[in-house]
Short mmCIF file of C-alpha atoms and ligand atoms in Angstrom, two decimals:
data_model
loop_
_atom_site.label_atom_id
_atom_site.label_comp_id
_atom_site.label_asym_id
_atom_site.label_seq_id
_atom_site.Cartn_x
_atom_site.Cartn_y
_atom_site.Cartn_z
CA MET A 544 68.17 116.58 106.06
CA PRO A 545 69.99 114.30 108.51
CA THR A 546 70.50 110.65 107.60
CA THR A 547 67.75 108.38 108.93
CA PRO A 548 68.27 104.99 110.64
CA HIS A 549 66.65 103.53 107.52
CA SER A 550 69.30 104.98 105.18
CA ILE A 551 72.07 103.81 107.51
CA ASP A 552 70.57 100.31 107.35
CA GLU A 553 70.59 100.55 103.58
CA PHE A 554 74.21 101.71 103.60
CA LEU A 555 75.15 98.65 105.67
CA GLN A 556 73.33 96.41 103.16
CA PHE A 557 75.41 97.98 100.37
CA LEU A 558 78.60 97.30 102.37
CA ARG A 559 77.75 93.62 102.91
CA PHE A 560 78.35 92.74 99.25
CA ALA A 561 81.88 91.35 98.84
CA SER A 562 82.19 93.10 95.48
CA ILE A 563 85.90 92.43 94.91
CA SER A 564 86.55 92.98 91.20
CA ALA A 565 90.13 91.65 91.23
CA ASP A 566 89.08 88.11 92.13
CA SER A 567 86.73 86.17 89.82
CA LYS A 568 85.49 84.10 92.79
CA PHE A 569 83.40 87.11 93.75
CA ALA A 570 81.57 87.48 90.42
CA PRO A 571 78.16 86.55 91.95
CA GLN A 572 78.52 89.23 94.63
CA MET A 573 79.35 91.79 91.91
CA THR A 574 76.12 90.98 90.08
CA ASP A 575 74.09 91.07 93.30
CA CYS A 576 75.59 94.41 94.30
CA ALA A 577 74.78 95.97 90.90
CA ALA A 578 71.18 94.66 91.14
CA TRP A 579 70.86 96.10 94.66
CA LEU A 580 72.00 99.53 93.43
CA GLN A 581 69.55 99.40 90.54
CA ARG A 582 66.69 98.70 92.97
CA LYS A 583 67.79 101.48 95.30
CA LEU A 584 68.04 104.03 92.47
CA SER A 585 64.62 102.99 91.09
CA SER A 586 63.08 103.26 94.53
CA ILE A 587 64.01 106.95 94.79
CA GLY A 588 62.27 107.73 91.50
CA LEU A 589 65.03 107.45 88.90
CA HIS A 590 64.88 105.32 85.80
CA ALA A 591 67.60 102.80 86.64
CA GLU A 592 69.05 99.85 84.78
CA VAL A 593 71.93 97.41 84.97
CA SER A 594 73.85 97.48 81.68
CA PRO A 595 76.20 94.71 80.59
CA THR A 596 79.76 95.54 79.50
CA GLN A 597 82.55 93.23 78.37
CA GLY A 598 83.36 92.90 82.09
CA GLN A 599 81.34 93.76 85.19
CA PRO A 600 77.96 95.45 84.65
CA VAL A 601 77.49 99.19 85.09
CA VAL A 602 74.49 100.69 86.86
CA LEU A 603 72.90 103.64 85.07
CA ALA A 604 70.13 105.83 86.43
CA ARG A 605 68.59 109.08 85.24
CA ASN A 606 65.71 111.46 85.84
CA GLU A 607 63.49 112.73 83.04
CA THR A 608 65.63 114.68 80.57
CA LYS A 609 64.38 118.22 80.03
CA PRO A 610 65.81 120.79 77.62
CA GLY A 611 67.44 123.93 78.98
CA ARG A 612 69.09 122.28 81.98
CA PRO A 613 72.69 121.16 82.20
CA THR A 614 73.31 117.42 82.32
CA VAL A 615 75.40 116.29 85.27
CA LEU A 616 76.92 112.79 85.34
CA ILE A 617 77.75 111.47 88.80
CA TYR A 618 80.26 108.63 88.59
CA GLY A 619 81.19 106.14 91.28
CA HIS A 620 82.23 102.51 91.66
CA TYR A 621 80.67 99.61 93.56
CA ASP A 622 83.73 97.36 93.35
CA VAL A 623 86.21 97.21 96.22
CA GLN A 624 89.79 96.14 96.81
CA PRO A 625 90.73 92.67 98.14
CA VAL A 626 90.75 92.39 101.94
CA ASP A 627 93.99 90.60 102.79
CA PRO A 628 95.58 90.42 105.34
CA LEU A 629 92.35 89.36 107.02
CA ASN A 630 93.82 88.82 110.50
CA LEU A 631 94.42 92.58 110.92
CA TRP A 632 90.74 93.52 110.62
CA GLN A 633 88.77 94.39 113.78
CA ASN A 634 85.68 92.84 112.18
CA ASP A 635 84.85 90.83 109.10
CA PRO A 636 85.40 93.33 106.24
CA PHE A 637 81.92 92.52 104.88
CA ASP A 638 80.17 92.62 108.24
CA PRO A 639 80.11 96.42 108.65
CA THR A 640 80.53 97.42 112.28
CA ILE A 641 79.87 100.89 113.69
CA ARG A 642 82.12 102.19 116.47
CA ASP A 643 81.72 105.80 117.69
CA GLY A 644 79.81 106.83 114.58
CA VAL A 645 82.40 105.39 112.21
CA VAL A 646 81.68 102.32 110.10
CA ASN A 647 84.45 99.77 109.52
CA ALA A 648 84.07 97.73 106.31
CA ARG A 649 85.88 97.17 103.02
CA GLY A 650 84.65 99.77 100.53
CA SER A 651 83.11 102.01 103.20
CA SER A 652 85.16 105.00 101.96
CA ASP A 653 86.38 103.70 98.60
CA ASN A 654 83.80 104.15 97.19
CA LYS A 655 80.50 102.96 98.63
CA GLY A 656 80.10 105.64 101.34
CA GLN A 657 80.97 108.48 99.00
CA ILE A 658 78.66 107.39 96.16
CA PHE A 659 75.88 106.54 98.64
CA ALA A 660 76.05 110.10 100.01
CA HIS A 661 75.24 111.35 96.49
CA ILE A 662 72.36 108.89 96.20
CA LEU A 663 70.97 110.16 99.52
CA GLY A 664 71.32 113.76 98.29
CA VAL A 665 69.35 113.01 95.14
CA GLU A 666 66.79 111.05 97.16
CA ALA A 667 66.27 114.03 99.49
CA ALA A 668 66.05 116.50 96.58
CA LEU A 669 63.52 114.32 94.74
CA LYS A 670 61.33 114.17 97.85
CA GLN A 671 61.07 117.96 97.63
CA GLY A 672 60.32 118.08 93.90
CA GLU A 673 62.22 118.07 90.65
CA LEU A 674 66.00 118.11 90.33
CA PRO A 675 67.40 121.34 88.85
CA VAL A 676 69.54 119.38 86.34
CA ASN A 677 69.34 116.39 84.04
CA LEU A 678 71.09 113.75 86.08
CA ILE A 679 72.90 110.55 85.14
CA PHE A 680 74.31 108.16 87.73
CA LEU A 681 77.01 105.90 86.26
CA ILE A 682 78.31 103.42 88.82
CA GLU A 683 80.78 100.84 87.56
CA GLY A 684 82.28 97.64 88.93
CA GLU A 685 85.86 97.69 87.64
CA GLU A 686 87.47 100.89 88.92
CA GLU A 687 89.81 99.05 91.25
CA ILE A 688 91.19 97.02 88.33
CA GLY A 689 91.69 100.02 86.04
CA SER A 690 88.21 100.31 84.41
CA PRO A 691 89.08 98.08 81.41
CA SER A 692 85.47 97.91 80.14
CA LEU A 693 84.28 101.43 80.81
CA ALA A 694 86.10 103.37 78.07
CA PRO A 695 84.67 101.04 75.36
CA PHE A 696 81.25 101.42 77.06
CA LEU A 697 81.57 105.23 76.91
CA GLU A 698 82.53 105.04 73.22
CA ALA A 699 79.53 102.81 72.50
CA HIS A 700 77.06 104.97 74.47
CA LYS A 701 78.46 108.42 73.73
CA GLN A 702 75.06 109.89 72.80
CA GLU A 703 73.16 108.60 75.83
CA LEU A 704 75.97 109.66 78.16
CA ALA A 705 76.46 113.13 76.67
CA CYS A 706 76.73 115.57 79.56
CA ASP A 707 78.13 118.96 80.57
CA VAL A 708 80.19 117.98 83.58
CA VAL A 709 81.11 114.91 85.62
CA VAL A 710 81.08 114.79 89.43
CA ILE A 711 83.05 112.24 91.45
CA SER A 712 83.48 111.78 95.17
CA ASP A 713 86.22 109.15 95.42
CA SER A 714 89.10 110.94 97.14
CA PRO A 715 89.96 112.35 100.57
CA MET A 716 89.15 115.71 102.09
CA ILE A 717 92.36 117.48 103.03
CA ALA A 718 91.36 117.50 106.73
CA PRO A 719 88.21 116.65 108.70
CA GLY A 720 85.66 119.42 108.22
CA THR A 721 87.59 121.14 105.42
CA PRO A 722 85.67 121.34 102.13
CA THR A 723 88.00 120.14 99.39
CA LEU A 724 88.01 120.55 95.62
CA CYS A 725 90.56 118.29 93.93
CA TYR A 726 91.53 119.48 90.44
CA GLY A 727 94.24 116.95 89.55
CA LEU A 728 94.96 113.22 89.76
CA ARG A 729 98.03 111.22 88.88
CA GLY A 730 97.85 108.71 86.05
CA ILE A 731 99.14 105.17 86.23
CA GLN A 732 100.75 102.38 84.23
CA ALA A 733 100.92 98.85 85.62
CA ILE A 734 103.13 95.94 84.52
CA GLU A 735 104.00 92.49 85.82
CA ILE A 736 107.41 91.01 85.10
CA THR A 737 108.54 87.41 85.29
CA LEU A 738 112.20 86.38 85.21
CA ARG A 739 112.84 82.83 84.08
CA GLY A 740 116.09 81.09 85.01
CA PRO A 741 116.52 77.29 85.17
CA ASP A 742 113.63 75.24 83.74
CA LYS A 743 112.78 73.92 87.24
CA ASP A 744 113.68 74.75 90.85
CA LEU A 745 117.23 73.47 91.49
CA HIS A 746 119.19 72.31 94.57
CA SER A 747 121.00 75.50 95.61
CA GLY A 748 123.95 73.50 96.91
CA MET A 749 124.41 71.57 93.70
CA PHE A 750 123.99 74.59 91.39
CA GLY A 751 124.24 77.78 93.51
CA GLY A 752 127.22 79.88 92.39
CA ALA A 753 127.10 78.67 88.81
CA VAL A 754 123.45 79.33 87.93
CA LEU A 755 122.08 82.85 88.49
CA ASN A 756 119.21 82.92 90.96
CA PRO A 757 116.24 84.71 89.26
CA LEU A 758 115.23 86.29 92.58
CA THR A 759 118.70 87.82 92.93
CA ALA A 760 118.49 89.01 89.33
CA LEU A 761 115.05 90.50 90.05
CA ALA A 762 116.23 92.29 93.19
CA ARG A 763 119.20 93.77 91.31
CA LEU A 764 117.05 94.73 88.34
CA LEU A 765 114.49 96.51 90.49
CA THR A 766 117.15 98.53 92.30
CA THR A 767 118.16 100.01 88.94
CA LEU A 768 114.79 101.80 88.80
CA HIS A 769 115.89 104.53 91.22
CA ASN A 770 118.90 106.75 91.70
CA PRO A 771 120.32 107.11 95.22
CA ASP A 772 118.30 110.34 95.64
CA TYR A 773 115.08 108.41 94.84
CA THR A 774 114.55 110.01 91.48
CA VAL A 775 113.52 107.47 88.85
CA ALA A 776 116.57 106.36 86.86
CA ILE A 777 114.73 105.46 83.64
CA GLU A 778 116.10 107.50 80.76
CA GLY A 779 113.56 110.07 79.51
CA PHE A 780 111.15 109.41 82.40
CA TYR A 781 110.89 113.09 83.37
CA ASP A 782 111.02 114.56 79.85
CA GLN A 783 107.29 115.34 79.64
CA VAL A 784 106.71 116.30 83.28
CA ARG A 785 104.83 119.61 83.40
CA PRO A 786 106.24 121.83 86.14
CA LEU A 787 104.02 122.80 89.01
CA GLN A 788 102.59 126.32 88.82
CA PRO A 789 103.91 128.74 91.48
CA TRP A 790 100.39 129.41 92.87
CA GLU A 791 100.00 125.70 93.52
CA SER A 792 103.20 125.18 95.50
CA ASP A 793 102.48 128.35 97.51
CA ALA A 794 98.91 127.29 98.29
CA TRP A 795 99.91 123.69 99.15
CA LYS A 796 102.37 124.89 101.80
CA LYS A 797 99.41 126.35 103.75
CA LEU A 798 97.27 123.21 103.68
CA PRO A 799 96.56 121.42 106.99
CA TYR A 800 98.14 118.21 105.65
CA GLN A 801 101.93 118.19 105.74
CA GLU A 802 104.81 115.99 106.89
CA LYS A 803 103.52 115.67 110.48
CA GLU A 804 100.07 114.44 109.40
CA ILE A 805 101.52 112.02 106.84
CA LEU A 806 103.88 110.58 109.47
CA ALA A 807 100.98 110.08 111.88
CA ILE A 808 98.82 108.26 109.31
CA THR A 809 101.53 106.04 107.85
CA GLY A 810 103.47 105.19 111.00
CA VAL A 811 106.84 105.50 109.24
CA PRO A 812 109.73 107.03 111.28
CA GLU A 813 110.46 109.61 108.58
CA LEU A 814 109.45 110.52 105.06
CA ASP A 815 111.62 109.84 102.06
CA GLY A 816 111.64 110.61 98.38
CA GLU A 817 112.84 113.47 96.22
CA TRP A 818 114.24 116.01 98.66
CA ALA A 819 114.04 118.86 96.17
CA HIS A 820 110.24 118.72 96.51
CA THR A 821 107.90 119.05 99.49
CA PRO A 822 105.96 115.92 100.50
CA LEU A 823 102.73 117.21 98.89
CA GLU A 824 104.57 118.04 95.67
CA ARG A 825 106.01 114.53 95.68
CA LEU A 826 102.59 112.98 96.26
CA TRP A 827 100.58 115.07 93.83
CA ALA A 828 102.82 116.45 91.10
CA ARG A 829 105.79 114.11 90.75
CA PRO A 830 105.82 110.71 89.04
CA THR A 831 106.99 107.54 90.78
CA ALA A 832 108.04 103.95 90.17
CA GLU A 833 106.63 101.52 92.76
CA ILE A 834 107.10 97.84 93.44
CA ASN A 835 103.66 96.65 94.60
CA GLY A 836 104.60 93.03 95.02
CA MET A 837 107.49 90.62 94.41
CA TRP A 838 107.55 86.90 94.97
CA GLY A 839 109.14 83.62 94.03
CA GLY A 840 110.89 80.66 95.61
CA TYR A 841 109.84 78.84 98.74
CA GLN A 842 107.30 80.69 100.93
CA GLY A 843 106.28 77.94 103.38
CA GLU A 844 107.41 77.19 106.93
CA GLY A 845 111.08 76.43 107.52
CA SER A 846 113.69 76.66 104.81
CA LYS A 847 114.05 74.96 101.47
CA THR A 848 117.36 75.28 99.69
CA VAL A 849 116.42 75.96 96.10
CA ILE A 850 117.33 78.23 93.25
CA PRO A 851 113.83 79.05 92.06
CA SER A 852 113.02 78.76 88.41
CA LEU A 853 110.89 81.94 88.40
CA ALA A 854 110.83 85.38 90.02
CA HIS A 855 107.92 87.81 89.74
CA ALA A 856 107.18 91.45 90.46
CA LYS A 857 104.19 93.74 90.05
CA LEU A 858 105.10 97.36 89.32
CA THR A 859 103.14 100.56 88.85
CA PHE A 860 104.30 103.95 87.67
CA ARG A 861 102.30 106.97 88.86
CA LEU A 862 102.24 109.59 86.15
CA VAL A 863 101.70 113.34 86.04
CA PRO A 864 100.75 115.71 83.22
CA ASP A 865 101.97 115.43 80.41
CA GLN A 866 103.44 111.92 80.67
CA GLN A 867 101.62 109.44 78.41
CA PRO A 868 101.16 105.88 79.72
CA GLU A 869 102.18 104.26 76.39
CA GLU A 870 105.36 106.34 76.16
CA ILE A 871 106.33 105.55 79.74
CA LEU A 872 105.67 101.87 79.10
CA ALA A 873 108.12 101.89 76.18
CA LEU A 874 110.79 103.66 78.29
CA VAL A 875 110.31 101.21 81.16
CA GLU A 876 110.57 98.17 78.92
CA LYS A 877 113.73 99.54 77.27
CA HIS A 878 115.28 100.21 80.68
CA LEU A 879 114.47 96.74 82.05
CA ARG A 880 115.78 94.97 78.93
CA ALA A 881 118.98 97.04 79.00
CA HIS A 882 119.67 96.07 82.63
CA LEU A 883 118.76 92.40 82.36
CA PRO A 884 121.60 89.85 82.62
CA ASP A 885 121.80 87.37 79.71
CA SER A 886 121.44 84.43 82.09
CA VAL A 887 117.70 85.00 82.71
CA LYS A 888 114.76 85.62 80.37
CA MET A 889 112.10 88.25 81.03
CA GLU A 890 108.41 88.35 80.18
CA ILE A 891 106.48 91.59 80.63
CA GLU A 892 102.72 91.53 81.00
CA VAL A 893 101.19 94.95 80.44
CA GLY A 894 98.50 95.92 82.95
CA HIS A 895 96.08 98.84 83.15
CA GLY A 896 97.10 102.34 82.19
CA GLY A 897 95.56 105.79 82.38
CA ALA A 898 96.75 109.35 81.92
CA ALA A 899 96.92 111.97 84.65
CA TYR A 900 94.20 114.62 84.91
CA LEU A 901 94.42 118.34 85.54
CA ALA A 902 91.54 120.83 85.42
CA ASP A 903 91.17 124.53 86.15
CA PRO A 904 89.58 124.90 89.60
CA HIS A 905 88.63 128.48 88.65
CA ASP A 906 86.54 127.77 85.53
CA LYS A 907 82.73 128.05 85.76
CA TRP A 908 82.26 124.48 86.98
CA GLY A 909 85.11 124.80 89.49
CA LEU A 910 83.61 128.02 90.86
CA ALA A 911 80.16 126.43 91.12
CA ALA A 912 81.70 123.51 93.03
CA GLN A 913 83.54 125.90 95.35
CA ALA A 914 80.32 127.81 96.04
CA ALA A 915 78.46 124.57 96.86
CA LEU A 916 81.28 123.33 99.11
CA LYS A 917 81.26 126.60 101.02
CA VAL A 918 77.52 126.40 101.71
CA ALA A 919 77.59 122.70 102.64
CA PHE A 920 80.49 123.25 105.07
CA ALA A 921 79.01 126.21 106.97
CA GLY A 922 80.86 128.96 105.15
CA ARG A 923 84.36 127.46 105.26
CA GLU A 924 86.65 128.30 102.35
CA PRO A 925 87.37 125.21 100.20
CA ALA A 926 90.92 123.86 99.93
CA LEU A 927 92.13 123.41 96.34
CA ILE A 928 94.26 120.32 96.03
CA ARG A 929 95.54 117.66 93.68
CA GLU A 930 95.75 114.00 94.65
CA GLY A 931 98.25 111.23 94.09
CA GLY A 932 95.74 108.44 93.43
CA SER A 933 94.33 107.62 90.02
CA ILE A 934 90.84 107.36 88.56
CA PRO A 935 91.81 106.50 84.99
CA ILE A 936 88.31 106.99 83.57
CA VAL A 937 88.50 110.73 84.34
CA ALA A 938 90.89 111.28 81.42
CA ASP A 939 88.51 109.19 79.27
CA PHE A 940 85.54 111.36 80.24
CA LYS A 941 87.53 114.27 78.82
CA ARG A 942 88.73 112.38 75.73
CA ILE A 943 85.48 110.59 74.83
CA LEU A 944 82.72 112.82 76.23
CA GLY A 945 84.71 116.08 76.08
CA VAL A 946 83.87 117.06 79.64
CA ASP A 947 85.72 118.02 82.81
CA THR A 948 85.32 116.34 86.17
CA LEU A 949 84.75 117.89 89.59
CA LEU A 950 86.43 115.78 92.28
CA LEU A 951 84.74 116.45 95.60
CA GLY A 952 86.28 114.08 98.10
CA LEU A 953 84.19 112.99 101.07
CA CYS A 954 86.47 110.50 102.82
CA LEU A 955 89.44 111.15 105.09
CA SER A 956 93.15 110.52 104.49
CA ASN A 957 93.25 108.16 107.46
CA CYS A 958 90.29 106.09 106.19
CA ASN A 959 92.53 103.06 105.45
CA ALA A 960 91.44 102.80 101.82
CA HIS A 961 93.02 99.61 100.36
CA SER A 962 94.28 98.74 103.90
CA PRO A 963 92.78 96.65 106.69
CA ASN A 964 90.06 98.42 108.73
CA GLU A 965 88.79 100.78 106.07
CA THR A 966 86.44 103.30 107.69
CA PHE A 967 83.94 106.02 106.86
CA PRO A 968 82.34 108.43 109.36
CA LEU A 969 78.54 108.15 109.11
CA SER A 970 78.29 111.95 109.50
CA HIS A 971 79.88 112.21 106.06
CA LEU A 972 76.69 110.77 104.57
CA ASP A 973 74.87 113.88 105.82
CA VAL A 974 77.46 116.35 104.68
CA GLY A 975 77.81 114.56 101.33
CA SER A 976 74.05 114.56 100.83
CA ALA A 977 73.88 118.29 101.62
CA LEU A 978 76.79 118.95 99.27
CA ASN A 979 75.12 117.01 96.47
CA GLN A 980 71.95 119.12 96.75
CA GLU A 981 73.87 122.43 96.87
CA LEU A 982 76.05 121.32 93.99
CA LEU A 983 73.14 120.44 91.70
CA ARG A 984 71.64 123.89 92.43
CA GLU A 985 74.94 125.66 91.69
CA LEU A 986 75.61 123.64 88.53
CA ALA A 987 72.10 124.47 87.28
CA LYS A 988 72.98 128.19 87.63
CA ALA A 989 76.39 127.87 85.98
N1 BES B 243 89.57 106.24 95.24
C1 BES B 243 90.74 105.82 94.55
C2 BES B 243 91.44 106.94 93.83
C3 BES B 243 92.08 107.98 94.68
C4 BES B 243 92.81 107.61 95.79
C5 BES B 243 91.98 109.28 94.34
C6 BES B 243 93.44 108.58 96.55
C7 BES B 243 92.60 110.24 95.09
C8 BES B 243 93.32 109.87 96.20
C9 BES B 243 90.43 104.72 93.55
O1 BES B 243 89.45 103.83 94.00
C10 BES B 243 91.69 103.91 93.36
O2 BES B 243 92.13 103.29 94.27
N2 BES B 243 92.23 103.92 92.16
C11 BES B 243 93.33 103.09 91.82
C12 BES B 243 93.35 103.04 90.32
C13 BES B 243 94.10 101.90 89.75
C14 BES B 243 93.69 100.56 90.24
C15 BES B 243 94.00 101.96 88.24
C16 BES B 243 94.64 103.64 92.36
O3 BES B 243 94.82 104.87 92.45
O4 BES B 243 95.49 102.84 92.73
ZN1 ZN B 244 90.48 102.42 95.43
#
């Protein structure tokens, strides 16, 4: 059933909420967005509620539970990333604008468009009768900050959330029109470090040369994270890395997303990283150490000759099976302390963490998902991929609820997720809705 102008209007309403979880200024928009979702899910005939957590509320919706049917939990998130730098956007990020069938708005791909496609699928199925499964929608508001409240919520509501399989669309398709089943995600560990030098900013002429500049110390410290060949130089970092299976590296070489496509999307003159691995292996099956931000000193117009008192950096480590976030954190801290000069002090603030995820794309759920993808995409064979991004709650679904997750991406790699001008093709609402309906039928049979 093709998307109606009415459902596109509703999608645009959903996109107008500035539901930025990272910034507490936007707390009212978070609440409003959750309430909007609850109304939408009720209006299609589900029992929907907004449930408080220790952080942002989650939206839960379900049909009538009947014995003898599998329970499918569809997870998504209504929070979005911050929008800066604002001047690079073609429109206000929360004033969704459609150009050539593609909507430009923060959150359009990550994750509002993809979760809305599932809602439309369930809406269409319910118009025709009963769903073939017991369904739970769980849509949270803290994914983009590492889901700090959701694992405790799962623990506390284990019984109500018991299910057979989880479905998530929050990742890219490997190429436009290619049905994609993602069976692995990288994990993540975030930290923020602060180096403290003099107890106040100093005149760099009066003290420069005798007092170590914390920004210089920070720059030197951060360069110790990598070897010249871009492998991570932290001792023990690779000890638990599970090697890629031969079928995976063979299959990945045939995918329609390789060096050329990555160059075109990123605009870099050439790729870099561990040369012993192909770009897709580096993105999907190798761990990394990234500097996401570093700052300190004078940032205003003109120059100001100071030795700053403080220097800061935000780091994340992308992890692969079987690296454990807590173990990596300990290795990182040991490395940083060992390379720190005595003339500055370091504070480490631990951020969010989550383990990597790897499933078998050929188990009964994986095969059901492949069958549904094939039907929804006019008979095309699905691509089996992993992804480099992280959805930390996926490992918690396994740990707490004991279930695997099917990752059926509906956005595109060039959708500008987390970047200015995030986009989502409106046609993906149709294909996502069709996929949802096929999938529920296939999962009911599995
Ligand atoms: N949709 C992404 C996850 C994703 C991105 C999966 C690319 C596969 C490919 C999700 O919204 C996200 O951005 N996750 C964060 C998690 C972090 C904040 C804990 C990420 O990967 O940076
Ligand atoms: Zn995201």
